[in-house]
Amino acid sequence: MSIKTILTEPNKILRQVSKSVEKVGQAERQLMDDMLDTMYHANGIGLAAIQIGVPKRIIVMDLSKKEEEKKPMYFVNPVIKNKNQNFSKYEEGCLSVPNQFAEIERPKTCEVEYLDYDGEKKIIKAEGLLATCIQHEMDHLQGILFIDYLSKLKKSMIIKKLSKDKNKSDRITF
Ligand code: GNR
Ligand code: NI
């Protein structure tokens, strides 16, 4: 298990479309372990493999609260089977878009088919934060970030800010 660097916008790698996994083997399980470590370390509730630079259709999530027992979830090759026509708004953030938050509307509930950590086929009905988060993560697999849903002006302001922040940290770390 190891903590990887999370890529941040602007970075072209984040815009890649991730590839389906043929078989959930040892390499994939190792990747899921590292993703979970990285996600917990960054205090996130979800992470897509592309956020650590690996273009595979793999997501990890844990929506448990701080005091609760950890509840890791693993999704390989997730597919949305059913989307609610009704939308709900949620204030989203993203580890690849640090310190930026915006209200985003997404289908209120959805059904997702996927392979779990052991490569077993599963289907879940997601609602609330689970529905929001899984759709946010599945966007990453298509190279989409939540800021893509904002107005051009808001999006460009955020990207400009993130570029400046990147320059700053480059100067500090040489
Ligand atoms: O940690 C995260 N929190 C979050 C909050 C609201 C909606 C989505 C998310 S996902 C985010 C972690 C992340 O960037 N996953 O890709
Ligand atoms: Ni994200």
PDB file of C-alpha atoms and ligand atoms in Angstrom:
ATOM      1  CA  MET A   1       0.000   0.000   0.000  1.00  0.00           C
ATOM      2  CA  SER A   2       1.338   3.436  -0.813  1.00  0.00           C
ATOM      3  CA  ILE A   3       0.264   7.035  -1.143  1.00  0.00           C
ATOM      4  CA  LYS A   4       0.437   8.427  -4.684  1.00  0.00           C
ATOM      5  CA  THR A   5       0.452  12.002  -5.961  1.00  0.00           C
ATOM      6  CA  ILE A   6      -2.979  13.293  -6.969  1.00  0.00           C
ATOM      7  CA  LEU A   7      -2.912  15.163 -10.295  1.00  0.00           C
ATOM      8  CA  THR A   8      -4.568  18.565 -10.303  1.00  0.00           C
ATOM      9  CA  GLU A   9      -6.148  20.719 -12.981  1.00  0.00           C
ATOM     10  CA  PRO A  10      -4.858  21.998 -15.376  1.00  0.00           C
ATOM     11  CA  ASN A  11      -3.363  18.654 -16.438  1.00  0.00           C
ATOM     12  CA  LYS A  12      -4.131  16.932 -19.767  1.00  0.00           C
ATOM     13  CA  ILE A  13      -3.898  13.469 -18.209  1.00  0.00           C
ATOM     14  CA  LEU A  14      -7.094  14.220 -16.267  1.00  0.00           C
ATOM     15  CA  ARG A  15      -8.837  14.652 -19.644  1.00  0.00           C
ATOM     16  CA  GLN A  16      -8.011  11.142 -20.890  1.00  0.00           C
ATOM     17  CA  VAL A  17     -10.793   8.605 -21.297  1.00  0.00           C
ATOM     18  CA  SER A  18      -9.922   5.618 -19.102  1.00  0.00           C
ATOM     19  CA  LYS A  19      -9.855   2.071 -20.491  1.00  0.00           C
ATOM     20  CA  SER A  20     -11.958  -0.885 -19.333  1.00  0.00           C
ATOM     21  CA  VAL A  21     -10.242  -3.481 -17.176  1.00  0.00           C
ATOM     22  CA  GLU A  22     -10.170  -6.942 -18.770  1.00  0.00           C
ATOM     23  CA  LYS A  23      -9.737  -8.887 -15.570  1.00  0.00           C
ATOM     24  CA  VAL A  24      -9.578  -7.888 -11.912  1.00  0.00           C
ATOM     25  CA  GLY A  25      -6.183  -9.363 -11.038  1.00  0.00           C
ATOM     26  CA  GLN A  26      -3.393  -8.682  -8.567  1.00  0.00           C
ATOM     27  CA  ALA A  27      -2.259  -5.486 -10.339  1.00  0.00           C
ATOM     28  CA  GLU A  28      -5.778  -4.060 -10.150  1.00  0.00           C
ATOM     29  CA  ARG A  29      -6.177  -4.974  -6.476  1.00  0.00           C
ATOM     30  CA  GLN A  30      -2.784  -3.393  -5.707  1.00  0.00           C
ATOM     31  CA  LEU A  31      -3.930  -0.261  -7.560  1.00  0.00           C
ATOM     32  CA  MET A  32      -7.221  -0.173  -5.596  1.00  0.00           C
ATOM     33  CA  ASP A  33      -5.274  -0.489  -2.305  1.00  0.00           C
ATOM     34  CA  ASP A  34      -2.986   2.411  -3.282  1.00  0.00           C
ATOM     35  CA  MET A  35      -5.961   4.490  -4.423  1.00  0.00           C
ATOM     36  CA  LEU A  36      -7.726   3.949  -1.095  1.00  0.00           C
ATOM     37  CA  ASP A  37      -4.573   4.908   0.855  1.00  0.00           C
ATOM     38  CA  THR A  38      -4.170   8.016  -1.278  1.00  0.00           C
ATOM     39  CA  MET A  39      -7.831   8.952  -0.874  1.00  0.00           C
ATOM     40  CA  TYR A  40      -7.816   8.542   2.938  1.00  0.00           C
ATOM     41  CA  HIS A  41      -4.558  10.510   3.148  1.00  0.00           C
ATOM     42  CA  ALA A  42      -6.157  13.397   1.210  1.00  0.00           C
ATOM     43  CA  ASN A  43      -9.408  13.206   3.246  1.00  0.00           C
ATOM     44  CA  GLY A  44     -11.468  12.500   0.138  1.00  0.00           C
ATOM     45  CA  ILE A  45     -14.603  10.374  -0.159  1.00  0.00           C
ATOM     46  CA  GLY A  46     -13.875   9.071  -3.658  1.00  0.00           C
ATOM     47  CA  LEU A  47     -11.012   8.681  -6.128  1.00  0.00           C
ATOM     48  CA  ALA A  48     -10.760   7.602  -9.757  1.00  0.00           C
ATOM     49  CA  ALA A  49      -7.568   5.876 -10.985  1.00  0.00           C
ATOM     50  CA  ILE A  50      -6.874   8.653 -13.512  1.00  0.00           C
ATOM     51  CA  GLN A  51      -6.443  11.084 -10.591  1.00  0.00           C
ATOM     52  CA  ILE A  52      -3.203   9.251  -9.795  1.00  0.00           C
ATOM     53  CA  GLY A  53      -2.365   9.020 -13.501  1.00  0.00           C
ATOM     54  CA  VAL A  54      -3.643   5.503 -14.268  1.00  0.00           C
ATOM     55  CA  PRO A  55      -6.175   5.450 -17.147  1.00  0.00           C
ATOM     56  CA  LYS A  56      -8.168   2.405 -15.951  1.00  0.00           C
ATOM     57  CA  ARG A  57     -11.904   2.386 -15.261  1.00  0.00           C
ATOM     58  CA  ILE A  58     -11.504   1.943 -11.496  1.00  0.00           C
ATOM     59  CA  ILE A  59     -13.036   3.957  -8.641  1.00  0.00           C
ATOM     60  CA  VAL A  60     -12.716   3.704  -4.868  1.00  0.00           C
ATOM     61  CA  MET A  61     -15.034   5.401  -2.395  1.00  0.00           C
ATOM     62  CA  ASP A  62     -15.690   5.546   1.335  1.00  0.00           C
ATOM     63  CA  LEU A  63     -18.653   7.548   2.575  1.00  0.00           C
ATOM     64  CA  SER A  64     -18.365   6.543   6.239  1.00  0.00           C
ATOM     65  CA  LYS A  65     -18.139   9.340   8.785  1.00  0.00           C
ATOM     66  CA  LYS A  66     -14.939  10.063  10.747  1.00  0.00           C
ATOM     67  CA  GLU A  67     -16.036   8.302  13.949  1.00  0.00           C
ATOM     68  CA  GLU A  68     -17.496   5.332  12.063  1.00  0.00           C
ATOM     69  CA  GLU A  69     -15.842   2.147  10.938  1.00  0.00           C
ATOM     70  CA  LYS A  70     -14.290   2.500   7.485  1.00  0.00           C
ATOM     71  CA  LYS A  71     -16.436   1.243   4.608  1.00  0.00           C
ATOM     72  CA  PRO A  72     -14.320   1.053   1.455  1.00  0.00           C
ATOM     73  CA  MET A  73     -16.149   0.527  -1.830  1.00  0.00           C
ATOM     74  CA  TYR A  74     -14.550  -0.561  -5.096  1.00  0.00           C
ATOM     75  CA  PHE A  75     -15.996  -0.148  -8.574  1.00  0.00           C
ATOM     76  CA  VAL A  76     -14.358  -1.625 -11.667  1.00  0.00           C
ATOM     77  CA  ASN A  77     -15.829  -0.922 -15.143  1.00  0.00           C
ATOM     78  CA  PRO A  78     -18.914   0.814 -13.685  1.00  0.00           C
ATOM     79  CA  VAL A  79     -21.875   1.386 -16.018  1.00  0.00           C
ATOM     80  CA  ILE A  80     -24.940   3.487 -15.234  1.00  0.00           C
ATOM     81  CA  LYS A  81     -28.029   1.424 -16.001  1.00  0.00           C
ATOM     82  CA  ASN A  82     -30.758   3.767 -14.878  1.00  0.00           C
ATOM     83  CA  LYS A  83     -30.814   7.472 -14.150  1.00  0.00           C
ATOM     84  CA  ASN A  84     -33.561   9.321 -12.322  1.00  0.00           C
ATOM     85  CA  GLN A  85     -35.159  12.062 -14.455  1.00  0.00           C
ATOM     86  CA  ASN A  86     -35.217  14.222 -11.336  1.00  0.00           C
ATOM     87  CA  PHE A  87     -32.086  16.129 -10.460  1.00  0.00           C
ATOM     88  CA  SER A  88     -30.726  17.207  -7.120  1.00  0.00           C
ATOM     89  CA  LYS A  89     -28.129  19.816  -6.237  1.00  0.00           C
ATOM     90  CA  TYR A  90     -25.070  19.114  -4.148  1.00  0.00           C
ATOM     91  CA  GLU A  91     -22.035  21.219  -3.291  1.00  0.00           C
ATOM     92  CA  GLU A  92     -19.150  19.361  -4.918  1.00  0.00           C
ATOM     93  CA  GLY A  93     -15.427  19.501  -4.493  1.00  0.00           C
ATOM     94  CA  CYS A  94     -12.672  17.495  -6.155  1.00  0.00           C
ATOM     95  CA  LEU A  95      -9.193  16.473  -5.043  1.00  0.00           C
ATOM     96  CA  SER A  96      -8.032  17.360  -8.575  1.00  0.00           C
ATOM     97  CA  VAL A  97      -9.565  20.855  -8.276  1.00  0.00           C
ATOM     98  CA  PRO A  98      -8.214  21.838  -4.834  1.00  0.00           C
ATOM     99  CA  ASN A  99     -10.077  24.338  -2.649  1.00  0.00           C
ATOM    100  CA  GLN A 100     -12.843  24.967  -5.172  1.00  0.00           C
ATOM    101  CA  PHE A 101     -16.502  24.127  -4.551  1.00  0.00           C
ATOM    102  CA  ALA A 102     -19.682  24.563  -6.565  1.00  0.00           C
ATOM    103  CA  GLU A 103     -23.283  23.381  -6.546  1.00  0.00           C
ATOM    104  CA  ILE A 104     -23.804  20.826  -9.306  1.00  0.00           C
ATOM    105  CA  GLU A 105     -27.060  19.215 -10.426  1.00  0.00           C
ATOM    106  CA  ARG A 106     -27.087  15.518 -11.219  1.00  0.00           C
ATOM    107  CA  PRO A 107     -29.730  12.775 -11.463  1.00  0.00           C
ATOM    108  CA  LYS A 108     -31.038  12.196  -7.923  1.00  0.00           C
ATOM    109  CA  THR A 109     -30.621   8.422  -8.042  1.00  0.00           C
ATOM    110  CA  CYS A 110     -29.024   5.906 -10.383  1.00  0.00           C
ATOM    111  CA  GLU A 111     -28.351   2.195 -10.772  1.00  0.00           C
ATOM    112  CA  VAL A 112     -24.774   1.152 -11.357  1.00  0.00           C
ATOM    113  CA  GLU A 113     -23.457  -2.188 -12.576  1.00  0.00           C
ATOM    114  CA  TYR A 114     -19.791  -2.921 -11.835  1.00  0.00           C
ATOM    115  CA  LEU A 115     -17.202  -5.483 -10.769  1.00  0.00           C
ATOM    116  CA  ASP A 116     -16.136  -5.469  -7.122  1.00  0.00           C
ATOM    117  CA  TYR A 117     -12.672  -5.995  -5.531  1.00  0.00           C
ATOM    118  CA  ASP A 118     -12.941  -9.726  -6.240  1.00  0.00           C
ATOM    119  CA  GLY A 119     -14.102  -9.257  -9.825  1.00  0.00           C
ATOM    120  CA  GLU A 120     -17.691 -10.264  -8.996  1.00  0.00           C
ATOM    121  CA  LYS A 121     -20.491  -8.593 -10.947  1.00  0.00           C
ATOM    122  CA  LYS A 122     -22.665  -6.363  -8.737  1.00  0.00           C
ATOM    123  CA  ILE A 123     -25.477  -3.858  -9.148  1.00  0.00           C
ATOM    124  CA  ILE A 124     -26.432  -1.120  -6.697  1.00  0.00           C
ATOM    125  CA  LYS A 125     -29.125   1.489  -6.409  1.00  0.00           C
ATOM    126  CA  ALA A 126     -27.482   4.746  -5.408  1.00  0.00           C
ATOM    127  CA  GLU A 127     -29.155   7.767  -3.837  1.00  0.00           C
ATOM    128  CA  GLY A 128     -28.086  10.830  -1.879  1.00  0.00           C
ATOM    129  CA  LEU A 129     -24.339  11.349  -1.497  1.00  0.00           C
ATOM    130  CA  LEU A 130     -23.608   7.907  -2.967  1.00  0.00           C
ATOM    131  CA  ALA A 131     -25.420   8.841  -6.201  1.00  0.00           C
ATOM    132  CA  THR A 132     -23.647  12.206  -6.401  1.00  0.00           C
ATOM    133  CA  CYS A 133     -20.222  10.787  -5.675  1.00  0.00           C
ATOM    134  CA  ILE A 134     -20.439   7.825  -8.034  1.00  0.00           C
ATOM    135  CA  GLN A 135     -21.528  10.094 -10.883  1.00  0.00           C
ATOM    136  CA  HIS A 136     -18.696  12.524 -10.073  1.00  0.00           C
ATOM    137  CA  GLU A 137     -16.209   9.615 -10.162  1.00  0.00           C
ATOM    138  CA  MET A 138     -17.643   8.159 -13.362  1.00  0.00           C
ATOM    139  CA  ASP A 139     -17.183  11.557 -15.004  1.00  0.00           C
ATOM    140  CA  HIS A 140     -13.452  11.266 -14.208  1.00  0.00           C
ATOM    141  CA  LEU A 141     -13.379   8.038 -16.258  1.00  0.00           C
ATOM    142  CA  GLN A 142     -14.555  10.128 -19.240  1.00  0.00           C
ATOM    143  CA  GLY A 143     -12.081  12.948 -18.558  1.00  0.00           C
ATOM    144  CA  ILE A 144     -14.818  15.206 -17.176  1.00  0.00           C
ATOM    145  CA  LEU A 145     -14.437  17.426 -14.079  1.00  0.00           C
ATOM    146  CA  PHE A 146     -17.250  19.123 -12.154  1.00  0.00           C
ATOM    147  CA  ILE A 147     -16.026  22.554 -13.277  1.00  0.00           C
ATOM    148  CA  ASP A 148     -17.005  21.566 -16.839  1.00  0.00           C
ATOM    149  CA  TYR A 149     -20.661  22.085 -15.789  1.00  0.00           C
ATOM    150  CA  LEU A 150     -20.057  25.685 -14.727  1.00  0.00           C
ATOM    151  CA  SER A 151     -20.313  28.772 -16.949  1.00  0.00           C
ATOM    152  CA  LYS A 152     -17.273  29.462 -19.151  1.00  0.00           C
ATOM    153  CA  LEU A 153     -16.444  32.470 -16.994  1.00  0.00           C
ATOM    154  CA  LYS A 154     -16.572  30.608 -13.656  1.00  0.00           C
ATOM    155  CA  LYS A 155     -14.607  27.705 -15.106  1.00  0.00           C
ATOM    156  CA  SER A 156     -11.875  29.922 -16.549  1.00  0.00           C
ATOM    157  CA  MET A 157     -11.553  31.838 -13.275  1.00  0.00           C
ATOM    158  CA  ILE A 158     -11.033  28.579 -11.394  1.00  0.00           C
ATOM    159  CA  ILE A 159      -8.455  27.284 -13.896  1.00  0.00           C
ATOM    160  CA  LYS A 160      -6.579  30.607 -13.765  1.00  0.00           C
ATOM    161  CA  LYS A 161      -6.507  30.428  -9.958  1.00  0.00           C
ATOM    162  CA  LEU A 162      -5.269  26.819  -9.994  1.00  0.00           C
ATOM    163  CA  SER A 163      -2.517  27.669 -12.517  1.00  0.00           C
ATOM    164  CA  LYS A 164      -1.312  30.492 -10.263  1.00  0.00           C
ATOM    165  CA  ASP A 165      -1.363  28.193  -7.199  1.00  0.00           C
ATOM    166  CA  LYS A 166       0.697  25.641  -9.149  1.00  0.00           C
ATOM    167  CA  ASN A 167       3.311  28.284  -9.995  1.00  0.00           C
ATOM    168  CA  LYS A 168       3.507  29.301  -6.348  1.00  0.00           C
ATOM    169  CA  SER A 169       4.128  25.759  -5.098  1.00  0.00           C
ATOM    170  CA  ASP A 170       6.757  25.294  -7.840  1.00  0.00           C
ATOM    171  CA  ARG A 171       8.612  28.314  -6.497  1.00  0.00           C
ATOM    172  CA  ILE A 172       8.509  27.027  -2.918  1.00  0.00           C
ATOM    173  CA  THR A 173       9.674  23.503  -3.739  1.00  0.00           C
ATOM    174  CA  PHE A 174      12.158  24.699  -6.479  1.00  0.00           C
TER     175      PHE A 174
HETATM  176  O1  GNR B   1     -13.685  14.129  -1.627  1.00  0.00           O
HETATM  177  C1  GNR B   1     -14.547  14.433  -2.448  1.00  0.00           C
HETATM  178  N1  GNR B   1     -15.701  15.003  -2.021  1.00  0.00           N
HETATM  179  C2  GNR B   1     -16.806  15.205  -2.846  1.00  0.00           C
HETATM  180  C3  GNR B   1     -17.821  16.032  -2.371  1.00  0.00           C
HETATM  181  C4  GNR B   1     -18.944  16.247  -3.133  1.00  0.00           C
HETATM  182  C5  GNR B   1     -19.072  15.637  -4.367  1.00  0.00           C
HETATM  183  C6  GNR B   1     -18.073  14.833  -4.838  1.00  0.00           C
HETATM  184  C7  GNR B   1     -16.943  14.608  -4.090  1.00  0.00           C
HETATM  185  S1  GNR B   1     -15.697  13.572  -4.692  1.00  0.00           S
HETATM  186  C8  GNR B   1     -14.299  14.230  -3.886  1.00  0.00           C
HETATM  187  C9  GNR B   1     -13.084  13.381  -4.160  1.00  0.00           C
HETATM  188  C10 GNR B   1     -12.771  13.399  -5.633  1.00  0.00           C
HETATM  189  O2  GNR B   1     -12.285  14.326  -6.204  1.00  0.00           O
HETATM  190  N2  GNR B   1     -13.126  12.348  -6.314  1.00  0.00           N
HETATM  191  O3  GNR B   1     -12.936  12.322  -7.644  1.00  0.00           O
HETATM  192 NI    NI B   2     -13.027  14.361  -8.311  1.00  0.00          NI
END
